[in-house]
mmCIF file of C-alpha atoms in Angstrom:
data_model
loop_
_atom_site.group_PDB
_atom_site.id
_atom_site.type_symbol
_atom_site.label_atom_id
_atom_site.label_comp_id
_atom_site.label_asym_id
_atom_site.label_seq_id
_atom_site.Cartn_x
_atom_site.Cartn_y
_atom_site.Cartn_z
ATOM 1 C CA ARG O 2 -55.384 1.239 -51.660
ATOM 2 C CA PRO O 3 -52.038 0.446 -53.269
ATOM 3 C CA PRO O 4 -50.474 2.732 -55.875
ATOM 4 C CA LEU O 5 -51.637 2.331 -59.461
ATOM 5 C CA PHE O 6 -48.478 2.397 -61.532
ATOM 6 C CA VAL O 7 -48.526 3.923 -64.990
ATOM 7 C CA SER O 8 -44.855 4.088 -65.984
ATOM 8 C CA GLY O 9 -41.370 3.008 -65.005
ATOM 9 C CA ALA O 10 -37.732 3.583 -65.848
ATOM 10 C CA GLY O 11 -34.654 2.063 -64.258
ATOM 11 C CA SER O 12 -35.123 1.683 -60.501
ATOM 12 C CA TRP O 13 -38.231 3.877 -60.433
ATOM 13 C CA LEU O 14 -41.989 3.497 -60.836
ATOM 14 C CA VAL O 15 -44.536 6.311 -61.188
ATOM 15 C CA ASP O 16 -48.174 6.066 -60.083
ATOM 16 C CA ASP O 17 -51.274 7.734 -61.496
ATOM 17 C CA GLN O 18 -50.855 10.620 -59.066
ATOM 18 C CA GLY O 19 -47.351 11.393 -60.266
ATOM 19 C CA ASN O 20 -45.642 9.963 -57.180
ATOM 20 C CA ARG O 21 -42.247 8.279 -57.735
ATOM 21 C CA TYR O 22 -41.272 5.028 -56.007
ATOM 22 C CA LEU O 23 -37.859 3.424 -55.698
ATOM 23 C CA ASP O 24 -38.459 -0.227 -56.573
ATOM 24 C CA PHE O 25 -36.516 -2.581 -54.316
ATOM 25 C CA ALA O 26 -38.888 -5.491 -54.943
ATOM 26 C CA CYS O 27 -38.271 -5.786 -58.703
ATOM 27 C CA GLY O 28 -41.566 -7.549 -59.334
ATOM 28 C CA SER O 29 -40.607 -10.302 -56.870
ATOM 29 C CA GLY O 30 -37.135 -10.398 -58.346
ATOM 30 C CA THR O 31 -38.011 -10.378 -62.043
ATOM 31 C CA THR O 32 -36.828 -6.990 -63.338
ATOM 32 C CA LEU O 33 -33.106 -7.603 -62.927
ATOM 33 C CA LEU O 34 -32.244 -4.831 -65.411
ATOM 34 C CA GLY O 35 -34.746 -2.365 -63.999
ATOM 35 C CA HIS O 36 -37.822 -1.055 -65.764
ATOM 36 C CA ASN O 37 -37.966 -0.223 -69.469
ATOM 37 C CA HIS O 38 -34.406 -1.290 -70.210
ATOM 38 C CA PRO O 39 -33.601 -0.271 -73.800
ATOM 39 C CA ALA O 40 -32.282 -3.725 -74.780
ATOM 40 C CA VAL O 41 -35.421 -5.460 -73.530
ATOM 41 C CA ARG O 42 -37.672 -2.863 -75.147
ATOM 42 C CA LEU O 43 -35.856 -3.265 -78.485
ATOM 43 C CA ALA O 44 -36.213 -7.062 -78.271
ATOM 44 C CA VAL O 45 -39.973 -6.692 -77.794
ATOM 45 C CA GLU O 46 -40.259 -4.290 -80.719
ATOM 46 C CA GLN O 47 -38.237 -6.522 -83.049
ATOM 47 C CA GLN O 48 -40.211 -9.636 -82.166
ATOM 48 C CA LEU O 49 -43.490 -7.811 -82.741
ATOM 49 C CA ALA O 50 -42.171 -6.515 -86.063
ATOM 50 C CA ALA O 51 -41.404 -10.101 -87.090
ATOM 51 C CA GLY O 52 -45.126 -10.833 -86.875
ATOM 52 C CA LEU O 53 -44.664 -13.898 -84.681
ATOM 53 C CA LEU O 54 -46.429 -13.791 -81.353
ATOM 54 C CA HIS O 55 -46.941 -17.496 -80.891
ATOM 55 C CA ILE O 56 -46.652 -20.727 -82.873
ATOM 56 C CA GLY O 57 -47.201 -23.378 -80.195
ATOM 57 C CA PRO O 58 -44.728 -25.877 -78.707
ATOM 58 C CA HIS O 59 -44.166 -27.986 -81.844
ATOM 59 C CA PHE O 60 -42.053 -25.541 -83.856
ATOM 60 C CA HIS O 61 -39.292 -23.021 -83.178
ATOM 61 C CA THR O 62 -38.858 -19.359 -84.012
ATOM 62 C CA ALA O 63 -35.535 -17.647 -84.678
ATOM 63 C CA SER O 64 -35.633 -15.976 -81.254
ATOM 64 C CA GLN O 65 -36.011 -19.349 -79.556
ATOM 65 C CA GLN O 66 -33.204 -20.894 -81.590
ATOM 66 C CA ARG O 67 -30.863 -17.999 -80.807
ATOM 67 C CA LEU O 68 -31.657 -18.290 -77.105
ATOM 68 C CA PHE O 69 -30.886 -22.023 -77.005
ATOM 69 C CA HIS O 70 -27.555 -21.407 -78.734
ATOM 70 C CA ARG O 71 -26.745 -18.602 -76.275
ATOM 71 C CA LEU O 72 -27.558 -20.819 -73.318
ATOM 72 C CA ALA O 73 -25.237 -23.496 -74.690
ATOM 73 C CA GLU O 74 -22.450 -20.899 -74.792
ATOM 74 C CA ILE O 75 -22.795 -19.601 -71.235
ATOM 75 C CA LEU O 76 -24.253 -22.403 -69.085
ATOM 76 C CA PRO O 77 -22.016 -25.116 -67.589
ATOM 77 C CA PRO O 78 -21.307 -27.835 -70.208
ATOM 78 C CA HIS O 79 -22.985 -30.581 -68.179
ATOM 79 C CA LEU O 80 -26.318 -28.721 -68.401
ATOM 80 C CA ASP O 81 -26.743 -29.615 -72.069
ATOM 81 C CA ARG O 82 -30.490 -30.270 -72.328
ATOM 82 C CA TYR O 83 -33.223 -27.654 -71.945
ATOM 83 C CA HIS O 84 -36.924 -28.062 -71.291
ATOM 84 C CA PRO O 85 -38.906 -24.801 -71.454
ATOM 85 C CA ALA O 86 -41.877 -23.828 -69.285
ATOM 86 C CA THR O 87 -44.036 -20.760 -68.726
ATOM 87 C CA ASN O 88 -43.171 -19.905 -65.096
ATOM 88 C CA GLY O 89 -41.214 -21.109 -62.086
ATOM 89 C CA SER O 90 -43.931 -23.323 -60.650
ATOM 90 C CA GLU O 91 -44.396 -25.105 -63.963
ATOM 91 C CA ALA O 92 -40.634 -25.500 -64.365
ATOM 92 C CA THR O 93 -40.560 -27.160 -60.949
ATOM 93 C CA GLU O 94 -43.285 -29.530 -62.117
ATOM 94 C CA VAL O 95 -41.220 -30.282 -65.243
ATOM 95 C CA ALA O 96 -38.144 -31.117 -63.154
ATOM 96 C CA LEU O 97 -40.148 -33.336 -60.807
ATOM 97 C CA LYS O 98 -41.705 -35.205 -63.708
ATOM 98 C CA ILE O 99 -38.317 -35.702 -65.358
ATOM 99 C CA ALA O 100 -36.908 -37.120 -62.121
ATOM 100 C CA MET O 101 -39.858 -39.472 -61.625
ATOM 101 C CA HIS O 102 -39.738 -40.715 -65.217
ATOM 102 C CA ALA O 103 -35.985 -41.227 -65.041
ATOM 103 C CA THR O 104 -35.937 -43.071 -61.708
ATOM 104 C CA GLY O 105 -39.373 -44.705 -61.615
ATOM 105 C CA ARG O 106 -39.736 -43.372 -58.060
ATOM 106 C CA ARG O 107 -42.239 -41.039 -56.398
ATOM 107 C CA ARG O 108 -40.643 -39.673 -53.215
ATOM 108 C CA PHE O 109 -38.375 -36.605 -52.860
ATOM 109 C CA LEU O 110 -36.000 -35.346 -50.211
ATOM 110 C CA VAL O 111 -36.679 -31.659 -49.472
ATOM 111 C CA PHE O 112 -35.635 -29.020 -46.951
ATOM 112 C CA GLU O 113 -37.449 -27.171 -44.188
ATOM 113 C CA GLY O 114 -38.293 -23.639 -45.326
ATOM 114 C CA GLY O 115 -38.089 -24.627 -48.986
ATOM 115 C CA TYR O 116 -40.468 -22.967 -51.429
ATOM 116 C CA HIS O 117 -40.800 -24.054 -55.062
ATOM 117 C CA GLY O 118 -44.170 -22.694 -56.232
ATOM 118 C CA ARG O 119 -47.897 -22.842 -55.540
ATOM 119 C CA THR O 120 -49.173 -25.367 -58.067
ATOM 120 C CA LEU O 121 -49.932 -28.658 -56.375
ATOM 121 C CA GLY O 122 -46.814 -30.575 -57.424
ATOM 122 C CA ALA O 123 -44.486 -27.673 -56.639
ATOM 123 C CA LEU O 124 -46.341 -27.143 -53.373
ATOM 124 C CA GLY O 125 -45.945 -30.835 -52.627
ATOM 125 C CA VAL O 126 -42.150 -30.514 -52.490
ATOM 126 C CA SER O 127 -42.300 -27.184 -50.636
ATOM 127 C CA ALA O 128 -41.903 -27.499 -46.893
ATOM 128 C CA GLU O 129 -43.039 -23.867 -46.646
ATOM 129 C CA ARG O 130 -46.700 -23.863 -47.763
ATOM 130 C CA GLY O 131 -48.085 -20.710 -46.132
ATOM 131 C CA ALA O 132 -51.846 -20.392 -46.459
ATOM 132 C CA ASN O 133 -51.924 -23.787 -48.227
ATOM 133 C CA ALA O 134 -50.556 -25.644 -45.202
ATOM 134 C CA ARG O 135 -54.022 -27.063 -44.462
ATOM 135 C CA PHE O 136 -53.941 -29.074 -47.691
ATOM 136 C CA GLY O 137 -52.596 -32.566 -47.539
ATOM 137 C CA PRO O 138 -51.325 -35.053 -48.009
ATOM 138 C CA LEU O 139 -49.980 -33.688 -51.264
ATOM 139 C CA PHE O 140 -48.101 -35.368 -54.106
ATOM 140 C CA PRO O 141 -45.207 -36.035 -54.580
ATOM 141 C CA GLU O 142 -44.399 -37.664 -51.275
ATOM 142 C CA ILE O 143 -41.550 -36.072 -49.336
ATOM 143 C CA ASP O 144 -39.162 -36.379 -46.427
ATOM 144 C CA VAL O 145 -38.046 -33.080 -44.897
ATOM 145 C CA LEU O 146 -34.572 -32.192 -43.618
ATOM 146 C CA PRO O 147 -33.466 -29.031 -41.762
ATOM 147 C CA PHE O 148 -31.964 -26.453 -44.121
ATOM 148 C CA PRO O 149 -28.309 -25.897 -43.092
ATOM 149 C CA THR O 150 -28.581 -22.117 -42.766
ATOM 150 C CA LEU O 151 -26.214 -20.020 -40.656
ATOM 151 C CA ALA O 152 -26.403 -16.504 -39.262
ATOM 152 C CA GLN O 153 -24.687 -13.885 -41.418
ATOM 153 C CA SER O 154 -21.783 -13.500 -39.001
ATOM 154 C CA ASP O 155 -21.315 -17.287 -38.696
ATOM 155 C CA LEU O 156 -20.891 -17.736 -42.450
ATOM 156 C CA ALA O 157 -17.325 -16.495 -42.089
ATOM 157 C CA ILE O 158 -16.340 -19.069 -39.430
ATOM 158 C CA PRO O 159 -14.775 -22.208 -41.001
ATOM 159 C CA GLU O 160 -15.572 -24.467 -38.036
ATOM 160 C CA LEU O 161 -19.277 -23.610 -38.150
ATOM 161 C CA ARG O 162 -19.387 -24.049 -41.917
ATOM 162 C CA ALA O 163 -17.789 -27.488 -41.624
ATOM 163 C CA ARG O 164 -20.182 -28.446 -38.828
ATOM 164 C CA ALA O 165 -23.184 -27.436 -40.944
ATOM 165 C CA ALA O 166 -21.873 -29.584 -43.797
ATOM 166 C CA ASN O 167 -21.343 -32.617 -41.554
ATOM 167 C CA THR O 168 -24.779 -32.195 -39.968
ATOM 168 C CA VAL O 169 -26.652 -32.105 -43.251
ATOM 169 C CA ARG O 170 -24.583 -34.966 -44.661
ATOM 170 C CA ASP O 171 -25.385 -37.157 -41.639
ATOM 171 C CA ALA O 172 -29.051 -36.193 -41.813
ATOM 172 C CA MET O 173 -29.288 -37.141 -45.492
ATOM 173 C CA LEU O 174 -27.521 -40.451 -44.914
ATOM 174 C CA SER O 175 -30.011 -41.295 -42.170
ATOM 175 C CA PHE O 176 -32.694 -41.581 -44.866
ATOM 176 C CA ALA O 177 -32.384 -44.791 -46.821
ATOM 177 C CA GLY O 178 -34.439 -43.732 -49.789
ATOM 178 C CA PRO O 179 -34.415 -44.495 -52.618
ATOM 179 C CA TYR O 180 -35.671 -41.125 -53.790
ATOM 180 C CA ALA O 181 -36.826 -39.762 -57.109
ATOM 181 C CA GLY O 182 -34.616 -36.788 -56.359
ATOM 182 C CA VAL O 183 -33.395 -34.111 -53.981
ATOM 183 C CA ILE O 184 -34.638 -30.545 -54.458
ATOM 184 C CA VAL O 185 -33.024 -27.571 -52.749
ATOM 185 C CA GLU O 186 -32.832 -23.802 -53.205
ATOM 186 C CA ALA O 187 -29.408 -22.269 -53.686
ATOM 187 C CA VAL O 188 -30.579 -19.566 -51.249
ATOM 188 C CA GLN O 189 -33.950 -19.735 -49.514
ATOM 189 C CA ALA O 190 -35.293 -16.388 -50.698
ATOM 190 C CA THR O 191 -39.004 -16.655 -49.862
ATOM 191 C CA ALA O 192 -38.175 -18.087 -46.439
ATOM 192 C CA GLY O 193 -36.395 -14.841 -45.589
ATOM 193 C CA VAL O 194 -33.038 -14.886 -47.438
ATOM 194 C CA ARG O 195 -31.692 -17.902 -45.538
ATOM 195 C CA ILE O 196 -28.169 -18.728 -46.646
ATOM 196 C CA ALA O 197 -26.338 -22.034 -46.307
ATOM 197 C CA PRO O 198 -22.527 -22.193 -46.350
ATOM 198 C CA PRO O 199 -21.015 -23.523 -49.580
ATOM 199 C CA GLU O 200 -19.672 -26.605 -47.810
ATOM 200 C CA ALA O 201 -23.179 -27.649 -46.744
ATOM 201 C CA LEU O 202 -24.650 -27.232 -50.222
ATOM 202 C CA VAL O 203 -21.764 -29.209 -51.718
ATOM 203 C CA ALA O 204 -22.356 -31.938 -49.105
ATOM 204 C CA ILE O 205 -25.990 -32.159 -50.232
ATOM 205 C CA ALA O 206 -24.829 -32.582 -53.828
ATOM 206 C CA GLU O 207 -22.238 -35.214 -52.897
ATOM 207 C CA VAL O 208 -24.705 -37.384 -50.979
ATOM 208 C CA ALA O 209 -27.218 -37.154 -53.820
ATOM 209 C CA ARG O 210 -24.570 -38.333 -56.276
ATOM 210 C CA GLU O 211 -23.418 -41.134 -53.985
ATOM 211 C CA ARG O 212 -26.977 -42.424 -53.668
ATOM 212 C CA GLY O 213 -27.894 -41.965 -57.333
ATOM 213 C CA TRP O 214 -30.615 -39.417 -56.571
ATOM 214 C CA PRO O 215 -30.916 -36.646 -59.189
ATOM 215 C CA LEU O 216 -30.137 -33.257 -57.653
ATOM 216 C CA ILE O 217 -32.551 -30.461 -58.588
ATOM 217 C CA VAL O 218 -31.393 -26.970 -57.619
ATOM 218 C CA ASP O 219 -34.027 -24.249 -57.616
ATOM 219 C CA GLU O 220 -32.304 -21.111 -58.922
ATOM 220 C CA VAL O 221 -35.509 -19.254 -59.727
ATOM 221 C CA PHE O 222 -34.414 -16.383 -57.488
ATOM 222 C CA THR O 223 -30.637 -16.695 -57.507
ATOM 223 C CA ALA O 224 -29.625 -17.196 -61.155
ATOM 224 C CA PHE O 225 -28.293 -14.574 -63.557
ATOM 225 C CA GLY O 226 -26.287 -12.487 -61.139
ATOM 226 C CA ARG O 227 -28.652 -11.993 -58.231
ATOM 227 C CA THR O 228 -25.999 -13.506 -55.945
ATOM 228 C CA GLY O 229 -23.100 -12.338 -58.103
ATOM 229 C CA HIS O 230 -22.852 -15.448 -60.275
ATOM 230 C CA LEU O 231 -24.485 -16.734 -63.438
ATOM 231 C CA LEU O 232 -25.581 -19.784 -61.421
ATOM 232 C CA HIS O 233 -25.052 -19.720 -57.665
ATOM 233 C CA SER O 234 -24.973 -23.516 -57.426
ATOM 234 C CA ASP O 235 -22.339 -23.898 -60.130
ATOM 235 C CA ALA O 236 -20.120 -21.235 -58.556
ATOM 236 C CA LEU O 237 -20.166 -23.321 -55.362
ATOM 237 C CA GLY O 238 -19.324 -26.525 -57.221
ATOM 238 C CA MET O 239 -22.646 -28.330 -56.684
ATOM 239 C CA GLN O 240 -22.818 -29.655 -60.277
ATOM 240 C CA ALA O 241 -26.612 -30.010 -60.231
ATOM 241 C CA ASP O 242 -28.371 -32.565 -62.424
ATOM 242 C CA MET O 243 -31.169 -30.077 -63.116
ATOM 243 C CA VAL O 244 -31.423 -26.332 -62.506
ATOM 244 C CA ILE O 245 -34.758 -24.496 -62.443
ATOM 245 C CA LEU O 246 -34.651 -21.023 -64.032
ATOM 246 C CA ALA O 247 -37.422 -18.411 -64.060
ATOM 247 C CA LYS O 248 -38.202 -14.899 -62.699
ATOM 248 C CA CYS O 249 -35.570 -12.573 -64.216
ATOM 249 C CA PHE O 250 -34.758 -15.112 -66.945
ATOM 250 C CA GLY O 251 -37.371 -13.524 -69.209
ATOM 251 C CA GLY O 252 -36.161 -9.961 -68.720
ATOM 252 C CA GLY O 253 -39.548 -9.104 -67.221
ATOM 253 C CA ILE O 254 -41.678 -11.316 -69.509
ATOM 254 C CA PRO O 255 -42.950 -14.589 -67.970
ATOM 255 C CA THR O 256 -40.934 -17.637 -68.933
ATOM 256 C CA ALA O 257 -38.928 -20.454 -67.354
ATOM 257 C CA LEU O 258 -36.621 -23.328 -68.179
ATOM 258 C CA VAL O 259 -35.162 -26.520 -66.772
ATOM 259 C CA ALA O 260 -31.514 -26.936 -67.761
ATOM 260 C CA GLY O 261 -30.176 -30.391 -67.021
ATOM 261 C CA ARG O 262 -27.988 -33.316 -67.890
ATOM 262 C CA ARG O 263 -29.078 -35.243 -70.953
ATOM 263 C CA SER O 264 -28.503 -38.466 -68.975
ATOM 264 C CA TRP O 265 -31.624 -37.575 -66.965
ATOM 265 C CA ILE O 266 -33.735 -35.480 -69.336
ATOM 266 C CA ASP O 267 -33.397 -37.866 -72.279
ATOM 267 C CA ARG O 268 -35.092 -40.604 -70.242
ATOM 268 C CA VAL O 269 -38.438 -38.802 -70.432
ATOM 269 C CA PRO O 270 -40.816 -40.403 -72.966
ATOM 270 C CA HIS O 271 -41.674 -38.274 -75.977
ATOM 271 C CA GLY O 272 -44.807 -36.236 -75.324
ATOM 272 C CA ALA O 273 -44.750 -36.729 -71.560
ATOM 273 C CA GLN O 274 -44.376 -32.994 -70.911
ATOM 274 C CA SER O 275 -45.465 -29.992 -72.935
ATOM 275 C CA SER O 276 -47.146 -26.620 -72.492
ATOM 276 C CA THR O 277 -48.879 -24.470 -75.083
ATOM 277 C CA PHE O 278 -47.000 -21.280 -74.223
ATOM 278 C CA GLN O 279 -43.664 -22.763 -73.150
ATOM 279 C CA LEU O 280 -40.869 -20.358 -74.074
ATOM 280 C CA HIS O 281 -43.088 -17.855 -75.870
ATOM 281 C CA PRO O 282 -41.206 -16.230 -78.792
ATOM 282 C CA LEU O 283 -41.516 -12.818 -77.124
ATOM 283 C CA ALA O 284 -40.083 -14.222 -73.896
ATOM 284 C CA ALA O 285 -37.262 -15.896 -75.819
ATOM 285 C CA ALA O 286 -36.358 -12.543 -77.360
ATOM 286 C CA THR O 287 -36.347 -10.701 -74.033
ATOM 287 C CA SER O 288 -34.468 -13.553 -72.342
ATOM 288 C CA LEU O 289 -31.751 -13.298 -74.958
ATOM 289 C CA ALA O 290 -31.591 -9.528 -74.485
ATOM 290 C CA MET O 291 -31.294 -9.940 -70.711
ATOM 291 C CA LEU O 292 -28.457 -12.478 -71.096
ATOM 292 C CA ASP O 293 -26.558 -10.260 -73.514
ATOM 293 C CA VAL O 294 -26.787 -7.279 -71.153
ATOM 294 C CA PHE O 295 -25.871 -9.422 -68.144
ATOM 295 C CA VAL O 296 -22.774 -10.914 -69.780
ATOM 296 C CA GLY O 297 -21.726 -7.801 -71.692
ATOM 297 C CA ASN O 298 -21.854 -5.536 -68.643
ATOM 298 C CA ALA O 299 -20.427 -7.925 -66.022
ATOM 299 C CA LEU O 300 -23.527 -7.453 -63.871
ATOM 300 C CA GLY O 301 -22.410 -10.268 -61.600
ATOM 301 C CA ASP O 302 -19.640 -7.928 -60.470
ATOM 302 C CA ARG O 303 -22.223 -5.216 -59.911
ATOM 303 C CA ALA O 304 -24.152 -7.564 -57.597
ATOM 304 C CA GLN O 305 -21.014 -7.974 -55.504
ATOM 305 C CA ALA O 306 -20.655 -4.197 -55.266
ATOM 306 C CA ILE O 307 -24.296 -3.908 -54.162
ATOM 307 C CA SER O 308 -23.631 -6.541 -51.517
ATOM 308 C CA HIS O 309 -20.686 -4.576 -50.128
ATOM 309 C CA ARG O 310 -22.806 -1.425 -49.988
ATOM 310 C CA PHE O 311 -25.585 -3.162 -48.035
ATOM 311 C CA GLU O 312 -23.052 -4.847 -45.770
ATOM 312 C CA ALA O 313 -21.600 -1.441 -44.908
ATOM 313 C CA ARG O 314 -25.005 -0.361 -43.540
ATOM 314 C CA ARG O 315 -25.709 -3.613 -41.704
ATOM 315 C CA GLU O 316 -24.568 -2.409 -38.269
ATOM 316 C CA THR O 317 -26.794 0.665 -38.528
ATOM 317 C CA PHE O 318 -29.808 -1.638 -38.864
ATOM 318 C CA MET O 319 -28.611 -3.868 -36.031
ATOM 319 C CA GLU O 320 -28.517 -0.887 -33.664
ATOM 320 C CA LEU O 321 -32.317 -0.661 -33.902
ATOM 321 C CA ALA O 322 -34.342 -2.554 -31.306
ATOM 322 C CA ALA O 323 -36.897 -3.546 -33.934
ATOM 323 C CA VAL O 324 -34.309 -5.464 -35.992
ATOM 324 C CA ASN O 325 -33.368 -9.063 -35.204
ATOM 325 C CA ALA O 326 -30.989 -9.745 -38.067
ATOM 326 C CA VAL O 327 -29.757 -8.503 -41.427
ATOM 327 C CA ARG O 328 -28.513 -11.040 -43.951
ATOM 328 C CA GLY O 329 -27.915 -11.234 -47.637
ATOM 329 C CA ILE O 330 -25.751 -12.038 -50.599
ATOM 330 C CA GLY O 331 -25.241 -10.098 -53.808
ATOM 331 C CA ALA O 332 -28.328 -8.021 -54.557
ATOM 332 C CA LEU O 333 -30.625 -10.140 -52.337
ATOM 333 C CA TRP O 334 -30.959 -8.953 -48.726
ATOM 334 C CA GLY O 335 -33.435 -9.323 -45.898
ATOM 335 C CA VAL O 336 -34.033 -7.328 -42.715
ATOM 336 C CA GLU O 337 -35.640 -9.533 -40.068
ATOM 337 C CA ILE O 338 -37.995 -7.628 -37.757
ATOM 338 C CA ALA O 339 -38.294 -8.608 -34.094
ATOM 339 C CA GLU O 340 -41.886 -9.594 -33.450
ATOM 340 C CA ALA O 341 -43.825 -12.617 -32.255
ATOM 341 C CA GLN O 342 -43.999 -15.432 -34.786
ATOM 342 C CA SER O 343 -47.259 -14.974 -36.653
ATOM 343 C CA ILE O 344 -48.442 -15.146 -40.236
ATOM 344 C CA VAL O 345 -49.873 -11.655 -39.675
ATOM 345 C CA ALA O 346 -46.557 -9.906 -38.802
ATOM 346 C CA PRO O 347 -48.271 -6.580 -37.994
ATOM 347 C CA LEU O 348 -45.093 -4.641 -37.133
ATOM 348 C CA THR O 349 -43.346 -5.721 -40.329
ATOM 349 C CA LYS O 350 -46.382 -4.797 -42.408
ATOM 350 C CA SER O 351 -46.550 -1.373 -40.729
ATOM 351 C CA ILE O 352 -42.879 -0.730 -41.476
ATOM 352 C CA ARG O 353 -43.283 -1.780 -45.103
ATOM 353 C CA ARG O 354 -46.323 0.504 -45.395
ATOM 354 C CA ALA O 355 -44.351 3.407 -43.924
ATOM 355 C CA ALA O 356 -41.564 2.700 -46.405
ATOM 356 C CA LEU O 357 -44.096 2.622 -49.250
ATOM 357 C CA ASP O 358 -45.546 5.943 -48.113
ATOM 358 C CA SER O 359 -42.030 7.395 -48.263
ATOM 359 C CA GLY O 360 -41.564 6.099 -51.813
ATOM 360 C CA LEU O 361 -39.776 2.763 -51.272
ATOM 361 C CA ILE O 362 -41.169 -0.579 -52.459
ATOM 362 C CA THR O 363 -39.907 -3.588 -50.503
ATOM 363 C CA TRP O 364 -40.502 -7.327 -50.800
ATOM 364 C CA GLU O 365 -42.379 -9.445 -48.250
ATOM 365 C CA CYS O 366 -40.683 -12.684 -47.198
ATOM 366 C CA GLY O 367 -39.753 -14.793 -44.177
ATOM 367 C CA LEU O 368 -41.141 -17.972 -42.664
ATOM 368 C CA HIS O 369 -43.447 -15.810 -40.549
ATOM 369 C CA GLY O 370 -43.701 -12.820 -42.869
ATOM 370 C CA ASN O 371 -41.378 -10.775 -40.653
ATOM 371 C CA VAL O 372 -38.524 -10.242 -43.108
ATOM 372 C CA ILE O 373 -38.338 -7.171 -45.326
ATOM 373 C CA GLY O 374 -36.669 -8.042 -48.587
ATOM 374 C CA LEU O 375 -34.411 -5.649 -50.481
ATOM 375 C CA VAL O 376 -34.132 -6.822 -54.089
ATOM 376 C CA PRO O 377 -32.893 -3.882 -56.193
ATOM 377 C CA PRO O 378 -32.151 -4.164 -59.904
ATOM 378 C CA LEU O 379 -28.506 -4.738 -60.754
ATOM 379 C CA THR O 380 -28.635 -1.447 -62.647
ATOM 380 C CA ALA O 381 -29.367 0.564 -59.476
ATOM 381 C CA THR O 382 -26.884 3.374 -58.796
ATOM 382 C CA ASP O 383 -24.993 3.782 -55.544
ATOM 383 C CA ALA O 384 -27.076 6.879 -54.785
ATOM 384 C CA GLU O 385 -30.298 4.888 -55.283
ATOM 385 C CA LEU O 386 -29.041 2.087 -53.026
ATOM 386 C CA ASP O 387 -28.199 4.578 -50.288
ATOM 387 C CA LEU O 388 -31.553 6.299 -50.684
ATOM 388 C CA GLY O 389 -33.422 3.017 -50.386
ATOM 389 C CA VAL O 390 -31.561 2.059 -47.210
ATOM 390 C CA ASP O 391 -32.141 5.525 -45.736
ATOM 391 C CA ARG O 392 -35.867 5.298 -46.420
ATOM 392 C CA LEU O 393 -36.156 1.864 -44.832
ATOM 393 C CA LEU O 394 -34.187 2.949 -41.757
ATOM 394 C CA ALA O 395 -36.468 5.972 -41.399
ATOM 395 C CA ALA O 396 -39.553 3.743 -41.718
ATOM 396 C CA ILE O 397 -38.296 1.402 -38.979
ATOM 397 C CA ARG O 398 -37.452 4.301 -36.659
ATOM 398 C CA SER O 399 -40.811 6.005 -37.176
ATOM 399 C CA THR O 400 -43.002 2.913 -36.702
ATOM 400 C CA PRO O 401 -44.111 2.366 -33.084
ATOM 401 C CA ARG O 402 -43.456 -1.111 -31.698
#
């Protein structure tokens, strides 16, 4: 019997019984600015006042035009073509279709633990399929490589970072291809906040370029400051051919976008891809509001401050027998619980329930469901961050193993 929420403001939600919950799940990472942000609310009100709820995919509204111009100002110059979608899974499908049209190929190179959505095409390039693992074979066809993740403490060791880069480079070169593309997450969020060193991600990009395979970077979870950067992949120097954007992009309203190089996107035949509700005018308005707040308030810097605050509590978690690992970047962290590998993850679920009962909402993730995600809004205060950590620590300590 989960809470029935009736209102929200900032980092907090209120249920129909008047109970307050600190939201460290952010609607699976969507409410980057917290709940009921005044800029997002104003954007909704102004779009409604304009009398334009939807006009279909064949025309533009002023809110859509303004958003495209804003994206051109802030995104890397090489990402100069945009194809809208309605959600992250559909945006993945758009990117896959663009790559297949542009190359005439059907097979993709993907990474173990990768998750790109639950529609069939997005699921096809996801090595992590969860309850859908029994389906197959799926399309597109794939080859799967190990994701070059490192433990949190190892990310600071240059030798291990270089080794991870060499390993993934050699693994990619062992596949002859040719491929329609390579798709990789900047950080594997759903798989349990698995982080690859920058050198390894750059190596992936370099091999893709050498082989002429379009590089698709899934930034559904990591874009717009979640890791401290506008685009995580661009900050690392990956220079992706296409970037998938969704989740917080709409400021809490569903929308998505593929931003890419015109040299790839312009190869798609006219009419090959469309969607009735792609970039809804309301979503365009809230997306623009989110971008303005993000840029105007340097929220990428705030993500770095959140990261330092979580890092300062990391050893306290590691002292607990129930905790295997704590890892994260920016405002995206995961606490891995020590329990037998199982899709049930009973101990983790019990801890998350105890946290919920204490007024903390966490996010479920991990290859085996045994990672507790902490995904606070970038507007969360230091006091709220400390309170959330305290409540999770108390839930872990009070839950019998």
